[in-house]
PDB file of C-alpha atoms in Angstrom:
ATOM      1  CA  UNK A 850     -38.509 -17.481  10.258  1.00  0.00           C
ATOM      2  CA  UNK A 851     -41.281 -17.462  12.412  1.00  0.00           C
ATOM      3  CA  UNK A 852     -42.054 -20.210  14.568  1.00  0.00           C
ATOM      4  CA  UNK A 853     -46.354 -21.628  13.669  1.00  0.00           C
ATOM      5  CA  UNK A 854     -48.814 -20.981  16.371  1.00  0.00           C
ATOM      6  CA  UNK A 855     -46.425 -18.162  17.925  1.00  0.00           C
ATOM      7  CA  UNK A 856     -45.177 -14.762  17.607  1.00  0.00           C
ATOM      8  CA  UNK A 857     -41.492 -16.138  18.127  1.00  0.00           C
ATOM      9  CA  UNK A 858     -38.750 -15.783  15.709  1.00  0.00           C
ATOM     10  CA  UNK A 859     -36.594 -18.507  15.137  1.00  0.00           C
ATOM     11  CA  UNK A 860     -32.912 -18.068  14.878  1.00  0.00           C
ATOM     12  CA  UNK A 861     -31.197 -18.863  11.372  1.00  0.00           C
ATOM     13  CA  UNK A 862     -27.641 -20.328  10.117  1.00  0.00           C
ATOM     14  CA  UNK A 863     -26.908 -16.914   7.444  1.00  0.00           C
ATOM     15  CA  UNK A 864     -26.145 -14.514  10.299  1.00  0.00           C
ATOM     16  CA  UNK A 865     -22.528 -13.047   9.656  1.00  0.00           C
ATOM     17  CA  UNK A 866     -19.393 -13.557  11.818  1.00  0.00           C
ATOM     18  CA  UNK A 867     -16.924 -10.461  11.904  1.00  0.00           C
ATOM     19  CA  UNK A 868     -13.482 -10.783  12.441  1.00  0.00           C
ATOM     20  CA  UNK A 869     -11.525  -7.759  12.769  1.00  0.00           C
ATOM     21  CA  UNK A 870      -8.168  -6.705  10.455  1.00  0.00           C
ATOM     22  CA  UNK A 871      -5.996  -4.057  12.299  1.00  0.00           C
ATOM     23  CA  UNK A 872      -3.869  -1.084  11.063  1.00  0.00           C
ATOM     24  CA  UNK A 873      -0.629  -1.692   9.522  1.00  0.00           C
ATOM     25  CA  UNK A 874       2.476  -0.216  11.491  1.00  0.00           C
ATOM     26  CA  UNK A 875       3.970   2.793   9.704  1.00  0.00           C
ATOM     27  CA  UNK A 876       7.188   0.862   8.914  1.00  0.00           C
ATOM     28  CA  UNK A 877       5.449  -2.218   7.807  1.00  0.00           C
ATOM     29  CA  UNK A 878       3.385  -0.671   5.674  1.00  0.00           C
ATOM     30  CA  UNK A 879       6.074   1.395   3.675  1.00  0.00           C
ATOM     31  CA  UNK A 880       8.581  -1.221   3.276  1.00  0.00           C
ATOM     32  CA  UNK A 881       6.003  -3.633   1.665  1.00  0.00           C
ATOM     33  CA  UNK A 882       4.915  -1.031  -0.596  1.00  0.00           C
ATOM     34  CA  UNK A 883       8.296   0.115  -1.228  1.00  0.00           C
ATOM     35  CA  UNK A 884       8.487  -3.876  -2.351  1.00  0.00           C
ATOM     36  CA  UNK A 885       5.269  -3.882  -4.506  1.00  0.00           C
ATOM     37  CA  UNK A 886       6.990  -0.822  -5.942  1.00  0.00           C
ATOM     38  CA  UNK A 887      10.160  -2.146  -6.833  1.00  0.00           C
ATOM     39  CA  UNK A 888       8.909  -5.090  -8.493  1.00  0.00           C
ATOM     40  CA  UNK A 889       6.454  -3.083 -10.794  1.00  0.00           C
ATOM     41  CA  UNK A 890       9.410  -0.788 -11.536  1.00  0.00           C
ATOM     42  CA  UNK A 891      11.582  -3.952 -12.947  1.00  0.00           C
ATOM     43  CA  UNK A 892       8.454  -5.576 -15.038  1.00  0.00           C
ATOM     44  CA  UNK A 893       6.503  -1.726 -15.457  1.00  0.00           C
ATOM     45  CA  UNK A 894       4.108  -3.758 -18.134  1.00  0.00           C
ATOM     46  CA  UNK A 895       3.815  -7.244 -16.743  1.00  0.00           C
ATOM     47  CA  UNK A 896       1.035  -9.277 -14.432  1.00  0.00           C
ATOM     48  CA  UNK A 897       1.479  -8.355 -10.911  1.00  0.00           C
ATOM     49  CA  UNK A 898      -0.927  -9.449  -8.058  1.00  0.00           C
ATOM     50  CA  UNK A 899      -1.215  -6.381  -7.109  1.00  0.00           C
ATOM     51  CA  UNK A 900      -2.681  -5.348 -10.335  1.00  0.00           C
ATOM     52  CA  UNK A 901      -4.652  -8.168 -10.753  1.00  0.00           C
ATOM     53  CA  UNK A 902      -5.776  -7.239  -6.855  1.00  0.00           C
ATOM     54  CA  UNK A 903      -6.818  -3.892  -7.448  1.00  0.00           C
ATOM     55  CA  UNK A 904      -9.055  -4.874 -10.756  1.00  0.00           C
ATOM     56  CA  UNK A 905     -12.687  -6.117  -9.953  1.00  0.00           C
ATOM     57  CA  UNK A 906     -13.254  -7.795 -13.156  1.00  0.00           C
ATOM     58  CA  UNK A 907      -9.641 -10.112 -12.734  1.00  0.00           C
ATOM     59  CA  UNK A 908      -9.267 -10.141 -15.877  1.00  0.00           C
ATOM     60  CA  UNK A 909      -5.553 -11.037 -17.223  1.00  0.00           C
ATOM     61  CA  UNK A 910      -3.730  -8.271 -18.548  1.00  0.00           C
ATOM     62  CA  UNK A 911      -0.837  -7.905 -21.422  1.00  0.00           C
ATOM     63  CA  UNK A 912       1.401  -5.012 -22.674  1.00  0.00           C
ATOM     64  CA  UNK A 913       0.386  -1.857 -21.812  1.00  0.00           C
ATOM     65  CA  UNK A 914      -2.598  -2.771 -20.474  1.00  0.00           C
ATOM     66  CA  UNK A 915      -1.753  -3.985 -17.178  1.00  0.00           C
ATOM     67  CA  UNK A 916      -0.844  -0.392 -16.886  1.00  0.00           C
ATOM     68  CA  UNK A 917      -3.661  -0.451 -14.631  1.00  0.00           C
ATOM     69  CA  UNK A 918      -4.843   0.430 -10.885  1.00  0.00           C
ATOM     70  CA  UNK A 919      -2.636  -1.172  -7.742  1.00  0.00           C
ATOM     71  CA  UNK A 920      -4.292  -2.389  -4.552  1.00  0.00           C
ATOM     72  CA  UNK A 921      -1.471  -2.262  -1.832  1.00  0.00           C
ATOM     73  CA  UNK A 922      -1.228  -4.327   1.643  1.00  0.00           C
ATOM     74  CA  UNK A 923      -3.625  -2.444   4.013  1.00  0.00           C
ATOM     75  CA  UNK A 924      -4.181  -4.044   6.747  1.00  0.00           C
ATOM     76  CA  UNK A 925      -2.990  -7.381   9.068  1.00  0.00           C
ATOM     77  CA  UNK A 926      -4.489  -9.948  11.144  1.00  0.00           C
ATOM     78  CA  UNK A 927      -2.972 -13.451  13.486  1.00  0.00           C
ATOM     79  CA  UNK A 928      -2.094 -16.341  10.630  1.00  0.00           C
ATOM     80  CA  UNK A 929      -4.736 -18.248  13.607  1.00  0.00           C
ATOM     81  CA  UNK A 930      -7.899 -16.034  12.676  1.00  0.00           C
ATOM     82  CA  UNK A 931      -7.060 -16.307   9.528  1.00  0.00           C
ATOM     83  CA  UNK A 932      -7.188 -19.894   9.387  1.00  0.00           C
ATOM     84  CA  UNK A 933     -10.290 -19.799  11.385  1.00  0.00           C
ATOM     85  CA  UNK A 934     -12.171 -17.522   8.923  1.00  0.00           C
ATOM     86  CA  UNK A 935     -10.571 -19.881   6.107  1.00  0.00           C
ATOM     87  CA  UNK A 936     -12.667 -22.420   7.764  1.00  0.00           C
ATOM     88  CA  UNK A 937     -15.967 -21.023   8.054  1.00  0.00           C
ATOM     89  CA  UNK A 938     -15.961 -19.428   4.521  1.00  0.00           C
ATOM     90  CA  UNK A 939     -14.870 -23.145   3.054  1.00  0.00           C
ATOM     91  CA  UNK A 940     -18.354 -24.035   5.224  1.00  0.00           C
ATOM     92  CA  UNK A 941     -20.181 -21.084   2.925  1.00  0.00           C
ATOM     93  CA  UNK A 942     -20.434 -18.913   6.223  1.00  0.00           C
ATOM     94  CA  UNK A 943     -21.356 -15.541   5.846  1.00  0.00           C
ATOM     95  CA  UNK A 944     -17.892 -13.719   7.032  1.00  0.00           C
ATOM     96  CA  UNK A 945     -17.481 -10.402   6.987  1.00  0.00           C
ATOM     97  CA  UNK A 946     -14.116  -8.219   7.698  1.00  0.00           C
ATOM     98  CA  UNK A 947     -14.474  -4.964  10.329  1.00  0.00           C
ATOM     99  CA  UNK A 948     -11.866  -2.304  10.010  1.00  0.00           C
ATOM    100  CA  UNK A 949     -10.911   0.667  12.168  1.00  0.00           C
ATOM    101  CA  UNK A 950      -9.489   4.090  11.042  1.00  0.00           C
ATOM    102  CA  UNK A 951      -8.854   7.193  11.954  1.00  0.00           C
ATOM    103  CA  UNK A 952     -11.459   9.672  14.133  1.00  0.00           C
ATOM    104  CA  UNK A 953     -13.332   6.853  14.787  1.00  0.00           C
ATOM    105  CA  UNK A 954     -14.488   5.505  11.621  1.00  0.00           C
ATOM    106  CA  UNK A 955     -15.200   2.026  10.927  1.00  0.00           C
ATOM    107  CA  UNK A 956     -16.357  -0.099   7.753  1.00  0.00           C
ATOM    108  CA  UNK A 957     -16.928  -3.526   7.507  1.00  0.00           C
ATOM    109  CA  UNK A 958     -16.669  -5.502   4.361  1.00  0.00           C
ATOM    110  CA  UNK A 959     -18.271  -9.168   3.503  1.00  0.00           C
ATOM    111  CA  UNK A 960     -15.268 -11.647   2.952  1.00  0.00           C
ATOM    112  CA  UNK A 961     -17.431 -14.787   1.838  1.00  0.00           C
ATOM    113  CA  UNK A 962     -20.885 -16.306   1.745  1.00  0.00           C
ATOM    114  CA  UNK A 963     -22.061 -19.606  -0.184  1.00  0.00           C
ATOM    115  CA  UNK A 964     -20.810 -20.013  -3.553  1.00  0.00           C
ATOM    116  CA  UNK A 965     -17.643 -17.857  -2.413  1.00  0.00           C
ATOM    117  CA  UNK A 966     -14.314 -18.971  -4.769  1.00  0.00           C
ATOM    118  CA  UNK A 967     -11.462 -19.967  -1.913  1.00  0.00           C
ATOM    119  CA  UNK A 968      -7.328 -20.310  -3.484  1.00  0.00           C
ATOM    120  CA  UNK A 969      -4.631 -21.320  -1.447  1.00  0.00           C
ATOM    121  CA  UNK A 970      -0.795 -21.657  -2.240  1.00  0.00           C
ATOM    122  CA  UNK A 971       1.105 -23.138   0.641  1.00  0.00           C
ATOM    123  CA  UNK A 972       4.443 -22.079   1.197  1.00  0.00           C
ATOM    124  CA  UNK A 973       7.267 -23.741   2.547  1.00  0.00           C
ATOM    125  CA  UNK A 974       7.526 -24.261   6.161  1.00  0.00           C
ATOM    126  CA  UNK A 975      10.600 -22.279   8.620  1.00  0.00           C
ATOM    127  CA  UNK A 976      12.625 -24.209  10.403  1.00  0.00           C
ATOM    128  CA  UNK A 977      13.458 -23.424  14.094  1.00  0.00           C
ATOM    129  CA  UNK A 978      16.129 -22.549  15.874  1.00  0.00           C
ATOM    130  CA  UNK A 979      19.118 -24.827  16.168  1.00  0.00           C
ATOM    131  CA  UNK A 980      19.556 -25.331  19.559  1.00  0.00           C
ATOM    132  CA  UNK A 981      16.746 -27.441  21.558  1.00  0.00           C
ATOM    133  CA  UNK A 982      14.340 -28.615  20.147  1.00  0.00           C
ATOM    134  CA  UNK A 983      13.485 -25.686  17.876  1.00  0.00           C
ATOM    135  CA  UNK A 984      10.163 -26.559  16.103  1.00  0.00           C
ATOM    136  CA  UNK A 985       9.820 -25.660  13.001  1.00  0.00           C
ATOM    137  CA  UNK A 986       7.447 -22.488  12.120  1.00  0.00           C
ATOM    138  CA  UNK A 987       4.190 -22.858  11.132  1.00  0.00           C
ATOM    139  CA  UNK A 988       3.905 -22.643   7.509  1.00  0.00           C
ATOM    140  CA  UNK A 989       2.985 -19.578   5.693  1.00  0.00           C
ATOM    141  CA  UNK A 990       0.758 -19.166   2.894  1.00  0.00           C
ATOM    142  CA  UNK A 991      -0.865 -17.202   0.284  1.00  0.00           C
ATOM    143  CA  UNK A 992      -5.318 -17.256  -0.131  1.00  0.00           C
ATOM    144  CA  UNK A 993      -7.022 -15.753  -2.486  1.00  0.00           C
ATOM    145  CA  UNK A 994     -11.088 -15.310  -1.718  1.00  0.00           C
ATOM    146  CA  UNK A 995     -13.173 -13.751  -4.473  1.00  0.00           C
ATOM    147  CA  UNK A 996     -16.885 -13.090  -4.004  1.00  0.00           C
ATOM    148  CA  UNK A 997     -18.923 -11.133  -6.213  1.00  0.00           C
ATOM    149  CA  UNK A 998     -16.167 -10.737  -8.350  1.00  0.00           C
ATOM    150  CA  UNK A 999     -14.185  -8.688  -6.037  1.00  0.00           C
ATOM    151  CA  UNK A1000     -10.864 -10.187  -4.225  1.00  0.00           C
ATOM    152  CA  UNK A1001      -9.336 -10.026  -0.729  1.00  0.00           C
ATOM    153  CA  UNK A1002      -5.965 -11.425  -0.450  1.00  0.00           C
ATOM    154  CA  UNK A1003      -4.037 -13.093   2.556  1.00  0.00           C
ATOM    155  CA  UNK A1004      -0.400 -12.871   2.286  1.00  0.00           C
ATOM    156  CA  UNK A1005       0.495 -14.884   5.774  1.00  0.00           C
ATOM    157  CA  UNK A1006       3.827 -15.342   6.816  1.00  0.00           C
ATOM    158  CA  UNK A1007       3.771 -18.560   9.401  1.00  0.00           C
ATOM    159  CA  UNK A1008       2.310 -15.512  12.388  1.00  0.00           C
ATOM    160  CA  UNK A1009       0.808 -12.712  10.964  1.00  0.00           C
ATOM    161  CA  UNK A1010      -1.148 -11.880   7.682  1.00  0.00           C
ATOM    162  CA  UNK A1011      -0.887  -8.876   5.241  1.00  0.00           C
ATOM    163  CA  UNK A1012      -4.269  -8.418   3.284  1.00  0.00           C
ATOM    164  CA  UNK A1013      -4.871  -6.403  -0.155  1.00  0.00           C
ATOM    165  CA  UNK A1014      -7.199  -6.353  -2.865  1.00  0.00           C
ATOM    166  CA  UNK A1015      -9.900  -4.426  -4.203  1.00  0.00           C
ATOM    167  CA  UNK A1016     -12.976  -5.327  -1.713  1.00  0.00           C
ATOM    168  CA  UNK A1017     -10.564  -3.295   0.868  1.00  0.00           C
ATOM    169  CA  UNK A1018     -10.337  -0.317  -1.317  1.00  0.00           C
ATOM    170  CA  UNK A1019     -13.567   2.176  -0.441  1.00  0.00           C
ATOM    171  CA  UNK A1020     -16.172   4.006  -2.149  1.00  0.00           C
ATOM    172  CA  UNK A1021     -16.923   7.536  -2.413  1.00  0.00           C
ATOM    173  CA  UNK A1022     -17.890   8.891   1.176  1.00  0.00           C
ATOM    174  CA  UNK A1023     -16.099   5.844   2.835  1.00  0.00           C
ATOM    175  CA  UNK A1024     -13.378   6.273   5.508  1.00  0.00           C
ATOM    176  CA  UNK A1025      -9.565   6.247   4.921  1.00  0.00           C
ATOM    177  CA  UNK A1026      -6.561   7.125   6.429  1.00  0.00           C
ATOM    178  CA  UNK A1027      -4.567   9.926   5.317  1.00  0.00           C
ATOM    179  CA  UNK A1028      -1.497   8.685   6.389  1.00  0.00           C
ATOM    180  CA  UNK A1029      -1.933   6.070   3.654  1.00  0.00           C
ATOM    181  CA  UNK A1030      -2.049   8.855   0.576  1.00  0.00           C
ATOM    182  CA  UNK A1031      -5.070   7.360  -1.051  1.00  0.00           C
ATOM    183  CA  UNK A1032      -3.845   3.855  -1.235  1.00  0.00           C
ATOM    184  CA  UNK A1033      -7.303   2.810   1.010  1.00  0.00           C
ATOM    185  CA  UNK A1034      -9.438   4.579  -1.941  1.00  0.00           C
ATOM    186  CA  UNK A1035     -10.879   2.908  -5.065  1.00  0.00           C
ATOM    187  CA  UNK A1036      -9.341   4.164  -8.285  1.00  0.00           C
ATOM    188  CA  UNK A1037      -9.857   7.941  -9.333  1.00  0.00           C
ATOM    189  CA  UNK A1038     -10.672   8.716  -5.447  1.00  0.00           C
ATOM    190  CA  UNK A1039      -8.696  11.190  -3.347  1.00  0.00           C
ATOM    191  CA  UNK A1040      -8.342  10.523   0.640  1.00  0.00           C
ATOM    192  CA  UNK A1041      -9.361  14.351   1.739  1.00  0.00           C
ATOM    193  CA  UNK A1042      -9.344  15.733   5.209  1.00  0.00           C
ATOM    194  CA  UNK A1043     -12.703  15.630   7.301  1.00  0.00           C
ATOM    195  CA  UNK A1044     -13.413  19.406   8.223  1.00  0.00           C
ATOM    196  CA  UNK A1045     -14.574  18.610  11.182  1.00  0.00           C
ATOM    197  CA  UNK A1046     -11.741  15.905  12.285  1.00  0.00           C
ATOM    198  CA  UNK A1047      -8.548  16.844  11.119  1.00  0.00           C
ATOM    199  CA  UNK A1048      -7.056  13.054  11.659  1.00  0.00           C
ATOM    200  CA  UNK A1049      -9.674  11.413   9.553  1.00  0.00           C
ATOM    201  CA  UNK A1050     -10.389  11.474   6.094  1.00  0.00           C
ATOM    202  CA  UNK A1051     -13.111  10.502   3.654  1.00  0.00           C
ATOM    203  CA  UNK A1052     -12.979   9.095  -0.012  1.00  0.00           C
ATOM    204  CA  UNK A1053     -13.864  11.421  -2.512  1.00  0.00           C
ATOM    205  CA  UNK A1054     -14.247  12.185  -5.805  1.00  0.00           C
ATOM    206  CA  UNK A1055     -13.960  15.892  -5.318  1.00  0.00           C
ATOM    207  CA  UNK A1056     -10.694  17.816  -4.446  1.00  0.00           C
ATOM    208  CA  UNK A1057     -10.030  21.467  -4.749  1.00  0.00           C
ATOM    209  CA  UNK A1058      -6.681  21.224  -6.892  1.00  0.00           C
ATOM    210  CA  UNK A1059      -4.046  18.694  -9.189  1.00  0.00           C
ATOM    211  CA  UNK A1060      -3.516  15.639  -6.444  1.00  0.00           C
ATOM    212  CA  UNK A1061       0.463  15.763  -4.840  1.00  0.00           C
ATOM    213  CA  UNK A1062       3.305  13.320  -4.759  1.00  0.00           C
ATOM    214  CA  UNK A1063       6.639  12.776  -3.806  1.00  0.00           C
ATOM    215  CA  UNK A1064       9.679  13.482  -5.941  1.00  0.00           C
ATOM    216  CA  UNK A1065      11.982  11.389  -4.092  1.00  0.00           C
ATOM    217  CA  UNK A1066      14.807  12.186  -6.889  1.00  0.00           C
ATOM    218  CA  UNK A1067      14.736  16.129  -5.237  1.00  0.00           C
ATOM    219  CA  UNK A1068      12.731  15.496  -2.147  1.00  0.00           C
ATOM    220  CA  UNK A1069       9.657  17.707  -3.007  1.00  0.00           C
ATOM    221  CA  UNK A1070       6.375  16.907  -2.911  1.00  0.00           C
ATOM    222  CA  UNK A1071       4.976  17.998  -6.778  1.00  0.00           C
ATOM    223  CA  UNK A1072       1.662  17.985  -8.210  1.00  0.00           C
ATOM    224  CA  UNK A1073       0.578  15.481 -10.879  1.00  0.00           C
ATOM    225  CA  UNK A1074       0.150  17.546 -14.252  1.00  0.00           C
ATOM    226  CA  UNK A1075       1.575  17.602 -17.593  1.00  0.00           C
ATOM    227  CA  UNK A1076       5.078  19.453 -17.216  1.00  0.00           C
ATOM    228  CA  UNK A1077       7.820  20.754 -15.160  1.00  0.00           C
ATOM    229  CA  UNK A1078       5.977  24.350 -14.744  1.00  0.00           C
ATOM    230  CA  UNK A1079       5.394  25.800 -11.415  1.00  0.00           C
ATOM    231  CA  UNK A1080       4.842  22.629  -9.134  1.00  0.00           C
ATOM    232  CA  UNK A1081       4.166  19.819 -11.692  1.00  0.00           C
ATOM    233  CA  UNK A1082       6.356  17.107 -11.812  1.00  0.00           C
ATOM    234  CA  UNK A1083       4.348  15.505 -14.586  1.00  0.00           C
ATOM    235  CA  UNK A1084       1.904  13.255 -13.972  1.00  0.00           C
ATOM    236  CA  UNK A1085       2.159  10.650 -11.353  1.00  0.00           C
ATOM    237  CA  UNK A1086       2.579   7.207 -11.523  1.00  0.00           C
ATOM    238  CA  UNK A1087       0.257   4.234 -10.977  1.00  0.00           C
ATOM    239  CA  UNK A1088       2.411   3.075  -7.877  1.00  0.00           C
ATOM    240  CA  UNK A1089       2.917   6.602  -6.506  1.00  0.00           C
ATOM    241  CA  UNK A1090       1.175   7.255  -3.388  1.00  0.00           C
ATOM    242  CA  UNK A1091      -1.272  10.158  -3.790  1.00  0.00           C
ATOM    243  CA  UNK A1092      -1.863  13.267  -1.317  1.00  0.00           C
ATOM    244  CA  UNK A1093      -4.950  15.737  -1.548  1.00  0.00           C
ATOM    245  CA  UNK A1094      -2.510  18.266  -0.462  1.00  0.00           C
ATOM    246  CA  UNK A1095       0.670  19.712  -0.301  1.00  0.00           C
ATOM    247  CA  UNK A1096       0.497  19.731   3.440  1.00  0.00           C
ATOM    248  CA  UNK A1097      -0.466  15.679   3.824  1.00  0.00           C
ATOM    249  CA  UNK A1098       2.223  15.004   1.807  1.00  0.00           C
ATOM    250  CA  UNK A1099       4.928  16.891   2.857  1.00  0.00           C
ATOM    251  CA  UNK A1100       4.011  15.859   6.915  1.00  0.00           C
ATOM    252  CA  UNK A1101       3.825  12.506   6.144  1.00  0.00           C
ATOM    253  CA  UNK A1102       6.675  11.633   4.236  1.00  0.00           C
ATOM    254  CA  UNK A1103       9.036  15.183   3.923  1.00  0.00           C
ATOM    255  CA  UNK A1104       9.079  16.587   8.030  1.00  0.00           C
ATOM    256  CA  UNK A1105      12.437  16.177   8.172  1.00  0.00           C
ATOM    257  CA  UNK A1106      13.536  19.195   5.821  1.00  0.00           C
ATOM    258  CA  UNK A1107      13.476  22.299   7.446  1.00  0.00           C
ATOM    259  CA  UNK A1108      12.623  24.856   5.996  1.00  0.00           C
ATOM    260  CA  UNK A1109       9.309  23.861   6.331  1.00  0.00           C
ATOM    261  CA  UNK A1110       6.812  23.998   2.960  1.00  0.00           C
ATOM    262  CA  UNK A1111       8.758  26.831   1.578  1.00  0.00           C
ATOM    263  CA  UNK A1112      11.469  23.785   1.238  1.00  0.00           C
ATOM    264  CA  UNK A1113       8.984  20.698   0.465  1.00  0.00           C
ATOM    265  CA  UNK A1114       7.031  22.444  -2.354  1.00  0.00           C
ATOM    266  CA  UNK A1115       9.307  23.354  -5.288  1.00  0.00           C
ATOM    267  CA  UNK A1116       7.925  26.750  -5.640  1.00  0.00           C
ATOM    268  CA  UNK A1117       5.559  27.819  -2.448  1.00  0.00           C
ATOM    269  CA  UNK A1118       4.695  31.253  -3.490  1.00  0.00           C
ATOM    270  CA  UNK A1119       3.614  29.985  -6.853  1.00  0.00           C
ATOM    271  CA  UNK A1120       0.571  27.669  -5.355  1.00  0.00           C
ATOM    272  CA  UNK A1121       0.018  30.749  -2.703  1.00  0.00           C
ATOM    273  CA  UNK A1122      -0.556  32.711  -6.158  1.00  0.00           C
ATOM    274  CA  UNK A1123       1.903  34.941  -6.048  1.00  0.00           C
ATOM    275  CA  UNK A1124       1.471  37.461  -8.947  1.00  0.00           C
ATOM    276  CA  UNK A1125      -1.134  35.705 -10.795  1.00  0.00           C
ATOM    277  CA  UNK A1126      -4.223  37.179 -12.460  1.00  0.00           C
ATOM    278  CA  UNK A1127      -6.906  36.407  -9.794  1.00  0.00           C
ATOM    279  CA  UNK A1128      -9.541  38.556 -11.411  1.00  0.00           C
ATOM    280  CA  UNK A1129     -11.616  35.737 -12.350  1.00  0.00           C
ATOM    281  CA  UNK A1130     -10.737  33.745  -9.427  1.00  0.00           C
ATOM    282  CA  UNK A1131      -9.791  34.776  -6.109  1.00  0.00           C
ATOM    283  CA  UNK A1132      -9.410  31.806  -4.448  1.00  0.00           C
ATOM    284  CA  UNK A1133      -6.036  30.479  -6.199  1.00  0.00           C
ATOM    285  CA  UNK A1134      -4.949  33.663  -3.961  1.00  0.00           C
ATOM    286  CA  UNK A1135      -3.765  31.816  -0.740  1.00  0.00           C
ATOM    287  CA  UNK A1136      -1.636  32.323   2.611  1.00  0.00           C
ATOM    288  CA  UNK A1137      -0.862  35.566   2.768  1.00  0.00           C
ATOM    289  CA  UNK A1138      -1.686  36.540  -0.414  1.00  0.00           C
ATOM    290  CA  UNK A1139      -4.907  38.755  -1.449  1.00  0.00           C
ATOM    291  CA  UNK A1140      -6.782  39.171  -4.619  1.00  0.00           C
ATOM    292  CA  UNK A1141      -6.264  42.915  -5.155  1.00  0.00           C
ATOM    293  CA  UNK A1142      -5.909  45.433  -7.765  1.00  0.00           C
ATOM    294  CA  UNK A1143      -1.786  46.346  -7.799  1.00  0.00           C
ATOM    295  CA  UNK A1144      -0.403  49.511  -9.149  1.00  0.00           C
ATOM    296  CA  UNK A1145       2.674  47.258  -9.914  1.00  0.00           C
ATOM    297  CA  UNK A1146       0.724  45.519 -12.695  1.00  0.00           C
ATOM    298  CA  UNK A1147      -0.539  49.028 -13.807  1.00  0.00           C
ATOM    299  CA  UNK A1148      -4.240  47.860 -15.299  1.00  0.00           C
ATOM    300  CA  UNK A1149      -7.726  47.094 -14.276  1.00  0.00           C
ATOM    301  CA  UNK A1150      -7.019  43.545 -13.497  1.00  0.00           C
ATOM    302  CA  UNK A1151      -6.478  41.857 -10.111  1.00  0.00           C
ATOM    303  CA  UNK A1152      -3.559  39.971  -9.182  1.00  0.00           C
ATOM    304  CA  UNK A1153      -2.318  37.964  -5.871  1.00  0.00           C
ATOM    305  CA  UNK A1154      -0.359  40.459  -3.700  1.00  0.00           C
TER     306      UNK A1154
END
């Protein structure tokens, strides 16, 4: 607003306030999913907040269709700065969320403005210690804050608070973390490699081949496609956490076997193309295979040799 008889600018009351949600640990981060994971295994078609999370038109599902999209925890913050951006957004302050990942990257994402839909379940206090005084802990609880009919979850435990939902899963072309699989995506969206920073990765819509998984049954990291043929271990779950490729998923969750990829992938040669009719195309040759005409095969064709 400009100020009458000057070239001033008065200040207004709608500029944002950030508050900043940090990086899961590793081990945090898996067992809670490991949790979501379990429960959707026990009830595979029933209403899960996770579900409903991970849908932007929260809409209450039945049967077979809440077979649908999962948003898993993502990130953390203090139960305090919670509590203080729970006050500001029940004042219809404009509150916004900054995140850090990988190479650098940073998004931010607006948590509430005026009109902005605040639920909160209390949960039951922790009591202290038994020797001393031993005050009790401060009570935990669960808010839900949907704006623009999108959700961001708090899931606070007394100290610290785990947040999900879909306003913290990202677009095409937005940064994620490839430790994460593609949990920090939107639905449909692959976390790929940056080329030219191999420890960050972008959302994206394009891949080069079927998406990867973990078989923890055999300990191999398969690729989601109809059958049990070369590397497919049929098509992956909702709650499975999704790789771009073989070598994200077997470094993050398979390092331990040796062997190396020759023992993570169920048959290595296979995706290097060993043998295969590359005539049309030569790029399913890979490693140290080449897309070559073989006397083996005996024809006109070219295969991976």
């Amino acid at each position: 607003m400009r100020i009458v008889g000057t070239s001033d600018v008065m200040g207004t009351q709608s500029s944002a306030e950030t508050f900043e949600a940090l990086e899961m640990d590793t081990e945090t981060r898996r067992a809670r999913r490991a949790m979501v994971v379990e429960s959707l295994q026990a009830d595979p078609f029933g209403e899960h907040v996770h579900r409903r999370l991970a849908n932007n038109k929260n809409k209450p599902c039945t049967g077979k269709k809440c077979d649908s999209d999962i948003a898993f925890d993502v990130n953390r913050m203090k139960q305090k700065d919670v509590e203080d951006l729970k006050s500001k957004c029940e004042q219809g302050r404009v509150v916004n969320i900054k995140r850090s990942f990988p190479g650098d990257s940073k998004d931010s994402k607006n948590l509430c403005r005026s009109g902005t839909s605040i639920v909160v379940k209390e949960l039951k206090s922790v009591k202290g210690p038994k020797k001393g005084k031993g005050k009790n802990k401060p009570k935990g609880f669960v808010m839900t804050v949907r704006s623009g009919g999108i959700e961001t979850n708090f899931d606070c435990d007394g100290n610290d608070c785990l947040l999900s939902g879909s306003n913290l899963l990202n677009a095409h072309g937005e940064p994620c973390n490839l430790n994460h699989g593609s949990d920090d995506c939107e639905s449909g969206l692959v976390c790929i490699q940056n080329k030219n920073d191999k420890t960050s990765g972008t959302c994206s819509s394009f891949w080069d081949d079927e998406v990867w998984y973990v078989d923890w049954d055999n300990h191999k990291c398969v690729q989601s496609c109809e059958g049990y043929e070369g590397n497919c271990g049929g098509v992956a779950g909702k709650w499975d956490e999704i790789f771009a490729t073989h070598t994200l998923c077997c470094d993050t969750h398979l390092s331990y076997l040796e062997g190396g990829y020759n023992q993570c992938v169920p048959d290595f040669d296979f995706y290097l193309g060993r043998g295969r009719d590359c005539t049309d195309n030569a790029a399913m040759c890979k490693g140290r295979y080449q897309c070559k005409k073989s006397a083996v095969n005996g024809s006109d064709r070219m295969y991976c040799v």
